Amino acid sequence: MDSNRWRLILNGKSAADDALRAAVAHWRERGIRLDVRVTWESGDAARYVDEAVADGVDTIVAGGGDGTLGEVASALAHREGAAETLPSLAVIPMGTANDFATAADIPGEPENALRLAAEAPAVAIDLLRVEADEGIHWCINLASGGFGTEVTVETDEKLKKMLGGLAYVITGIARLGRIEPVTADLRGPDFTWSGGFLALGLGNGRQAGGGQVLCPDARINDGQIDVTVLPILNGDLATVGTLLTRRDREALERLTQRARLSWLELSAAKPFTLNLDGEPVRSRRFRVTCVPGRLRMHLPPDCPLLVRA
């Protein structure tokens, strides 16, 4: 592969960003062969990944939010071959929340994000492989379920554009009077849990939903899933709702169940939703497996999500 050949797969909502245009021009002037593809509809990101691989591109840059990053990472992971045979992955965070980039300390300015891709060697990272009733999915950041998932799915796009991550909080507060827990059975190596939960986080990364830190100790190169469950105790929704609105983290932490597992199976009497990097997937059963070193990604040398050798 040509180490200076990159492909930027850009969410169409960010195509008119002046800072991004200047950053692309800047790195082209420095010898990077940087082509841009803009997504318009579902399936575009996967098609552009296939095109980039066929063209022998060395690095694919996802320009957008967690959803765009997840689409590009998933398309790469679906391909056959080891991580070393696939293009490396980088990201320019340009979405509403940018939860993965925030937790990974990836620069928010397009020029600096591209500088990271140019100067930081790609490192092996894990991905979550999610088997649902209707097929296989991949997740680079976090799979979430329960109240937080419903908030993310239901938050109005116009509200997100106006208020950014605060939109998720507003939507969440508005829903507190009508939230219902999901009841499910969880099983993994030396781990079982059953009951109703308001929030579930399966972390490769740490946060979702506009800055909600569900898996504070997760690492993306440890071969493990960080599991976080916020249960309903004795059916008391009001208490948890009060804690959520007050953001009483210490009290919420006392309620929370945590585990670190290589795989986890989830089942319920009726279908429920897991949000995979912004993509809602509905199923009665899920099997989530951490696949070590599935991709290579350009990350800061002191990235908080990496286990140090």
Short mmCIF file of C-alpha atoms in Angstrom, two decimals:
data_model
loop_
_atom_site.label_atom_id
_atom_site.label_comp_id
_atom_site.label_asym_id
_atom_site.label_seq_id
_atom_site.Cartn_x
_atom_site.Cartn_y
_atom_site.Cartn_z
CA MET A 1 0.00 0.00 0.00
CA ASP A 2 1.01 3.63 -0.49
CA SER A 3 1.50 4.94 3.06
CA ASN A 4 0.53 8.43 1.93
CA ARG A 5 -2.78 7.48 0.35
CA TRP A 6 -5.80 8.26 2.48
CA ARG A 7 -9.56 8.16 1.96
CA LEU A 8 -11.81 10.49 3.98
CA ILE A 9 -15.34 9.12 4.34
CA LEU A 10 -17.30 12.18 5.39
CA ASN A 11 -20.81 12.48 6.78
CA GLY A 12 -22.73 14.67 4.36
CA LYS A 13 -23.85 16.98 7.18
CA SER A 14 -20.23 18.17 7.55
CA ALA A 15 -19.38 18.62 3.88
CA ALA A 16 -19.54 22.43 4.03
CA ASP A 17 -17.27 22.81 7.06
CA ASP A 18 -14.62 25.44 6.25
CA ALA A 19 -12.10 24.21 8.84
CA LEU A 20 -12.28 20.73 7.38
CA ARG A 21 -11.76 22.00 3.83
CA ALA A 22 -8.70 23.95 5.00
CA ALA A 23 -7.33 20.89 6.82
CA VAL A 24 -7.72 18.67 3.75
CA ALA A 25 -5.90 21.27 1.63
CA HIS A 26 -3.17 21.58 4.25
CA TRP A 27 -2.33 17.89 4.26
CA ARG A 28 -2.60 17.56 0.51
CA GLU A 29 0.07 20.25 0.25
CA ARG A 30 2.27 18.11 2.47
CA GLY A 31 2.14 15.14 0.15
CA ILE A 32 -0.85 13.17 1.44
CA ARG A 33 -2.98 11.76 -1.39
CA LEU A 34 -6.26 12.46 0.33
CA ASP A 35 -9.49 11.71 -1.56
CA VAL A 36 -12.91 12.54 -0.10
CA ARG A 37 -16.16 10.59 -0.34
CA VAL A 38 -19.35 12.10 1.09
CA THR A 39 -22.13 9.90 2.46
CA TRP A 40 -25.71 10.64 1.43
CA GLU A 41 -27.76 7.61 2.44
CA SER A 42 -27.58 4.31 4.29
CA GLY A 43 -24.96 1.97 2.89
CA ASP A 44 -22.70 4.66 1.47
CA ALA A 45 -20.01 4.28 4.15
CA ALA A 46 -19.72 0.53 3.61
CA ARG A 47 -19.55 1.00 -0.16
CA TYR A 48 -16.81 3.61 0.19
CA VAL A 49 -14.84 1.31 2.51
CA ASP A 50 -14.99 -1.46 -0.10
CA GLU A 51 -13.84 1.01 -2.75
CA ALA A 52 -10.95 2.20 -0.55
CA VAL A 53 -9.76 -1.34 0.12
CA ALA A 54 -9.92 -2.17 -3.60
CA ASP A 55 -7.90 0.98 -4.34
CA GLY A 56 -5.15 -0.02 -1.93
CA VAL A 57 -5.69 2.91 0.41
CA ASP A 58 -3.49 2.87 3.51
CA THR A 59 -5.65 4.88 5.92
CA ILE A 60 -9.41 5.46 6.04
CA VAL A 61 -10.50 8.56 7.95
CA ALA A 62 -14.06 8.68 9.30
CA GLY A 63 -15.30 12.28 9.33
CA GLY A 64 -18.39 12.63 11.50
CA GLY A 65 -19.80 11.50 14.82
CA ASP A 66 -19.93 8.15 16.58
CA GLY A 67 -22.39 6.80 14.02
CA THR A 68 -20.08 7.53 11.09
CA LEU A 69 -17.08 6.08 12.93
CA GLY A 70 -19.13 3.00 13.80
CA GLU A 71 -20.27 2.50 10.20
CA VAL A 72 -16.72 2.72 8.84
CA ALA A 73 -15.26 0.47 11.56
CA SER A 74 -18.05 -2.07 11.07
CA ALA A 75 -17.53 -2.15 7.30
CA LEU A 76 -13.82 -2.81 7.83
CA ALA A 77 -14.47 -5.49 10.45
CA HIS A 78 -16.93 -7.32 8.19
CA ARG A 79 -14.15 -7.89 5.67
CA GLU A 80 -12.01 -11.01 5.74
CA GLY A 81 -8.40 -10.81 6.76
CA ALA A 82 -6.33 -9.79 9.76
CA ALA A 83 -6.05 -6.20 10.91
CA GLU A 84 -2.61 -5.89 9.31
CA THR A 85 -4.09 -6.53 5.85
CA LEU A 86 -6.74 -3.80 6.16
CA PRO A 87 -6.37 -0.01 6.01
CA SER A 88 -5.75 1.67 9.35
CA LEU A 89 -8.53 3.81 10.82
CA ALA A 90 -8.56 7.45 11.91
CA VAL A 91 -11.34 9.86 12.86
CA ILE A 92 -12.14 13.55 12.57
CA PRO A 93 -14.81 14.15 15.25
CA MET A 94 -17.57 16.23 13.68
CA GLY A 95 -20.75 14.84 15.21
CA THR A 96 -23.16 15.92 17.92
CA ALA A 97 -21.57 14.08 20.83
CA ASN A 98 -18.30 12.52 19.58
CA ASP A 99 -18.28 10.21 22.58
CA PHE A 100 -15.53 7.90 21.34
CA ALA A 101 -13.22 10.74 20.27
CA THR A 102 -13.77 12.58 23.56
CA ALA A 103 -12.90 9.55 25.68
CA ALA A 104 -9.88 8.80 23.49
CA ASP A 105 -8.58 12.41 23.63
CA ILE A 106 -8.66 12.74 19.83
CA PRO A 107 -8.35 16.41 18.83
CA GLY A 108 -11.55 18.13 17.83
CA GLU A 109 -9.97 20.43 15.24
CA PRO A 110 -9.84 18.81 11.78
CA GLU A 111 -6.23 19.80 11.07
CA ASN A 112 -4.99 18.38 14.38
CA ALA A 113 -7.06 15.22 13.97
CA LEU A 114 -5.42 14.65 10.58
CA ARG A 115 -2.02 15.43 12.12
CA LEU A 116 -2.63 12.61 14.58
CA ALA A 117 -3.37 10.26 11.68
CA ALA A 118 -0.14 11.33 9.98
CA GLU A 119 2.16 11.17 13.00
CA ALA A 120 0.80 8.55 15.42
CA PRO A 121 1.49 4.91 14.48
CA ALA A 122 -1.66 2.79 14.20
CA VAL A 123 -2.21 0.46 17.16
CA ALA A 124 -4.32 -2.69 17.38
CA ILE A 125 -7.76 -2.20 18.98
CA ASP A 126 -10.58 -4.54 19.94
CA LEU A 127 -14.09 -4.50 18.52
CA LEU A 128 -17.33 -5.95 19.86
CA ARG A 129 -18.97 -8.57 17.65
CA VAL A 130 -22.73 -8.59 18.24
CA GLU A 131 -24.88 -11.51 17.11
CA ALA A 132 -28.60 -10.62 17.03
CA ASP A 133 -31.67 -12.48 15.78
CA GLU A 134 -31.30 -11.05 12.29
CA GLY A 135 -27.53 -11.04 11.80
CA ILE A 136 -24.06 -9.95 12.90
CA HIS A 137 -23.03 -6.41 13.78
CA TRP A 138 -19.82 -4.75 14.98
CA CYS A 139 -19.34 -2.04 17.59
CA ILE A 140 -16.23 0.09 18.17
CA ASN A 141 -17.38 2.26 21.05
CA LEU A 142 -20.24 1.10 23.23
CA ALA A 143 -23.39 -1.00 23.08
CA SER A 144 -26.09 0.46 25.30
CA GLY A 145 -29.57 -0.53 26.31
CA GLY A 146 -32.42 0.64 28.53
CA PHE A 147 -33.36 4.24 29.26
CA GLY A 148 -30.24 5.77 27.71
CA THR A 149 -30.82 3.92 24.46
CA GLU A 150 -34.39 5.17 24.19
CA VAL A 151 -33.17 8.72 24.81
CA THR A 152 -30.56 8.49 22.07
CA VAL A 153 -32.98 6.98 19.57
CA GLU A 154 -35.75 9.46 20.30
CA THR A 155 -33.74 12.70 20.50
CA ASP A 156 -34.86 15.04 17.72
CA GLU A 157 -32.24 15.71 15.03
CA LYS A 158 -32.97 19.44 15.00
CA LEU A 159 -32.61 19.57 18.78
CA LYS A 160 -29.26 17.77 18.56
CA LYS A 161 -28.06 20.27 15.96
CA MET A 162 -29.06 23.23 18.15
CA LEU A 163 -27.94 22.00 21.55
CA GLY A 164 -25.35 19.28 20.95
CA GLY A 165 -24.96 16.75 23.78
CA LEU A 166 -27.32 18.78 26.00
CA ALA A 167 -30.16 17.63 23.75
CA TYR A 168 -29.84 14.09 25.15
CA VAL A 169 -30.17 15.38 28.71
CA ILE A 170 -33.27 17.42 27.87
CA THR A 171 -34.89 14.49 26.10
CA GLY A 172 -34.03 12.21 29.00
CA ILE A 173 -35.60 14.48 31.60
CA ALA A 174 -38.73 14.77 29.46
CA ARG A 175 -39.02 10.97 29.41
CA LEU A 176 -38.56 10.38 33.13
CA GLY A 177 -42.28 10.21 33.76
CA ARG A 178 -42.81 7.35 31.28
CA ILE A 179 -39.65 5.23 31.34
CA GLU A 180 -39.99 1.51 31.76
CA PRO A 181 -37.19 -0.89 32.66
CA VAL A 182 -36.05 -3.64 30.33
CA THR A 183 -36.15 -7.10 31.91
CA ALA A 184 -33.48 -9.49 30.69
CA ASP A 185 -31.14 -12.33 31.62
CA LEU A 186 -27.38 -11.79 31.30
CA ARG A 187 -24.84 -14.61 31.22
CA GLY A 188 -21.07 -14.66 30.73
CA PRO A 189 -17.96 -16.44 32.04
CA ASP A 190 -18.59 -16.92 35.80
CA PHE A 191 -21.28 -14.23 35.64
CA THR A 192 -25.08 -14.24 35.71
CA TRP A 193 -27.57 -11.45 36.32
CA SER A 194 -31.35 -11.22 35.86
CA GLY A 195 -33.83 -8.43 36.37
CA GLY A 196 -35.06 -5.08 35.19
CA PHE A 197 -32.59 -2.35 34.27
CA LEU A 198 -32.79 1.29 33.34
CA ALA A 199 -29.36 1.40 31.74
CA LEU A 200 -26.95 -1.17 30.31
CA GLY A 201 -23.50 -0.43 28.95
CA LEU A 202 -21.24 -2.91 27.17
CA GLY A 203 -18.03 -1.00 26.81
CA ASN A 204 -15.24 -1.19 24.40
CA GLY A 205 -15.18 2.60 24.87
CA ARG A 206 -16.44 4.47 27.91
CA GLN A 207 -19.30 6.81 27.12
CA ALA A 208 -22.35 7.32 24.92
CA GLY A 209 -25.46 9.46 24.63
CA GLY A 210 -23.66 12.80 24.70
CA GLY A 211 -21.17 12.32 27.51
CA GLN A 212 -22.88 9.72 29.71
CA VAL A 213 -19.97 7.68 31.11
CA LEU A 214 -21.32 4.15 31.44
CA CYS A 215 -18.07 2.18 31.49
CA PRO A 216 -15.47 4.44 33.17
CA ASP A 217 -12.65 1.88 33.23
CA ALA A 218 -13.05 0.38 29.75
CA ARG A 219 -10.01 -0.14 27.50
CA ILE A 220 -10.05 -0.84 23.78
CA ASN A 221 -7.07 -3.20 23.71
CA ASP A 222 -7.61 -5.46 26.74
CA GLY A 223 -9.72 -8.20 25.10
CA GLN A 224 -12.58 -7.57 27.54
CA ILE A 225 -16.09 -6.10 27.60
CA ASP A 226 -16.80 -3.76 30.48
CA VAL A 227 -20.37 -4.49 31.59
CA THR A 228 -22.38 -1.89 33.50
CA VAL A 229 -25.95 -2.50 34.69
CA LEU A 230 -28.08 0.10 36.46
CA PRO A 231 -30.89 -2.03 37.88
CA ILE A 232 -34.33 -1.18 39.15
CA LEU A 233 -34.51 -2.08 42.82
CA ASN A 234 -37.96 -3.19 43.98
CA GLY A 235 -39.45 -1.52 40.93
CA ASP A 236 -38.61 1.94 42.29
CA LEU A 237 -38.41 4.10 39.17
CA ALA A 238 -38.93 7.36 41.02
CA THR A 239 -35.76 7.01 43.09
CA VAL A 240 -33.57 6.32 40.07
CA GLY A 241 -35.27 9.11 38.14
CA THR A 242 -34.44 11.56 40.93
CA LEU A 243 -30.81 10.44 40.95
CA LEU A 244 -30.58 10.84 37.18
CA THR A 245 -31.95 14.39 37.20
CA ARG A 246 -29.71 15.36 40.13
CA ARG A 247 -26.74 13.57 38.52
CA ASP A 248 -25.90 12.02 41.88
CA ARG A 249 -23.05 9.87 40.62
CA GLU A 250 -22.08 8.41 44.00
CA ALA A 251 -25.59 7.18 44.70
CA LEU A 252 -25.94 5.78 41.18
CA GLU A 253 -22.61 3.99 41.53
CA ARG A 254 -23.82 2.23 44.67
CA LEU A 255 -26.74 0.83 42.67
CA THR A 256 -24.65 -0.19 39.68
CA GLN A 257 -23.52 -3.73 38.90
CA ARG A 258 -20.22 -4.13 36.99
CA ALA A 259 -18.27 -6.97 35.42
CA ARG A 260 -15.44 -7.46 32.92
CA LEU A 261 -15.98 -10.36 30.50
CA SER A 262 -14.73 -11.74 27.19
CA TRP A 263 -18.33 -12.45 26.07
CA LEU A 264 -21.88 -11.88 27.23
CA GLU A 265 -25.25 -13.34 26.23
CA LEU A 266 -28.46 -11.37 26.75
CA SER A 267 -32.01 -12.71 26.42
CA ALA A 268 -35.48 -11.37 27.15
CA ALA A 269 -39.11 -12.47 26.83
CA LYS A 270 -39.74 -9.77 24.24
CA PRO A 271 -37.46 -7.87 21.85
CA PHE A 272 -35.43 -4.98 23.23
CA THR A 273 -32.99 -2.52 21.69
CA LEU A 274 -29.22 -2.27 21.89
CA ASN A 275 -27.72 0.88 20.46
CA LEU A 276 -24.45 0.02 18.70
CA ASP A 277 -22.46 3.20 18.01
CA GLY A 278 -25.74 4.98 17.29
CA GLU A 279 -27.33 2.13 15.34
CA PRO A 280 -30.40 0.68 17.12
CA VAL A 281 -30.67 -3.10 16.78
CA ARG A 282 -33.74 -4.90 18.13
CA SER A 283 -33.69 -8.56 19.13
CA ARG A 284 -34.79 -11.00 21.81
CA ARG A 285 -31.29 -12.42 22.09
CA PHE A 286 -27.81 -10.98 21.73
CA ARG A 287 -24.38 -12.54 22.03
CA VAL A 288 -21.60 -9.97 22.39
CA THR A 289 -17.98 -11.07 22.02
CA CYS A 290 -14.85 -8.97 22.34
CA VAL A 291 -12.57 -9.65 19.34
CA PRO A 292 -9.01 -8.61 20.25
CA GLY A 293 -6.98 -6.60 17.75
CA ARG A 294 -9.64 -6.61 15.03
CA LEU A 295 -8.56 -3.23 13.57
CA ARG A 296 -5.66 -0.77 13.73
CA MET A 297 -6.33 2.84 14.69
CA HIS A 298 -4.37 6.08 14.98
CA LEU A 299 -4.69 7.26 18.59
CA PRO A 300 -2.80 9.69 20.84
CA PRO A 301 0.30 8.11 22.48
CA ASP A 302 -1.23 8.79 25.91
CA CYS A 303 -4.78 7.75 24.92
CA PRO A 304 -6.74 6.95 28.14
CA LEU A 305 -8.47 4.01 26.42
CA LEU A 306 -5.25 2.05 25.84
CA VAL A 307 -3.65 -0.46 28.19
CA ARG A 308 0.03 0.30 28.47
CA ALA A 309 2.54 -2.49 27.82
#
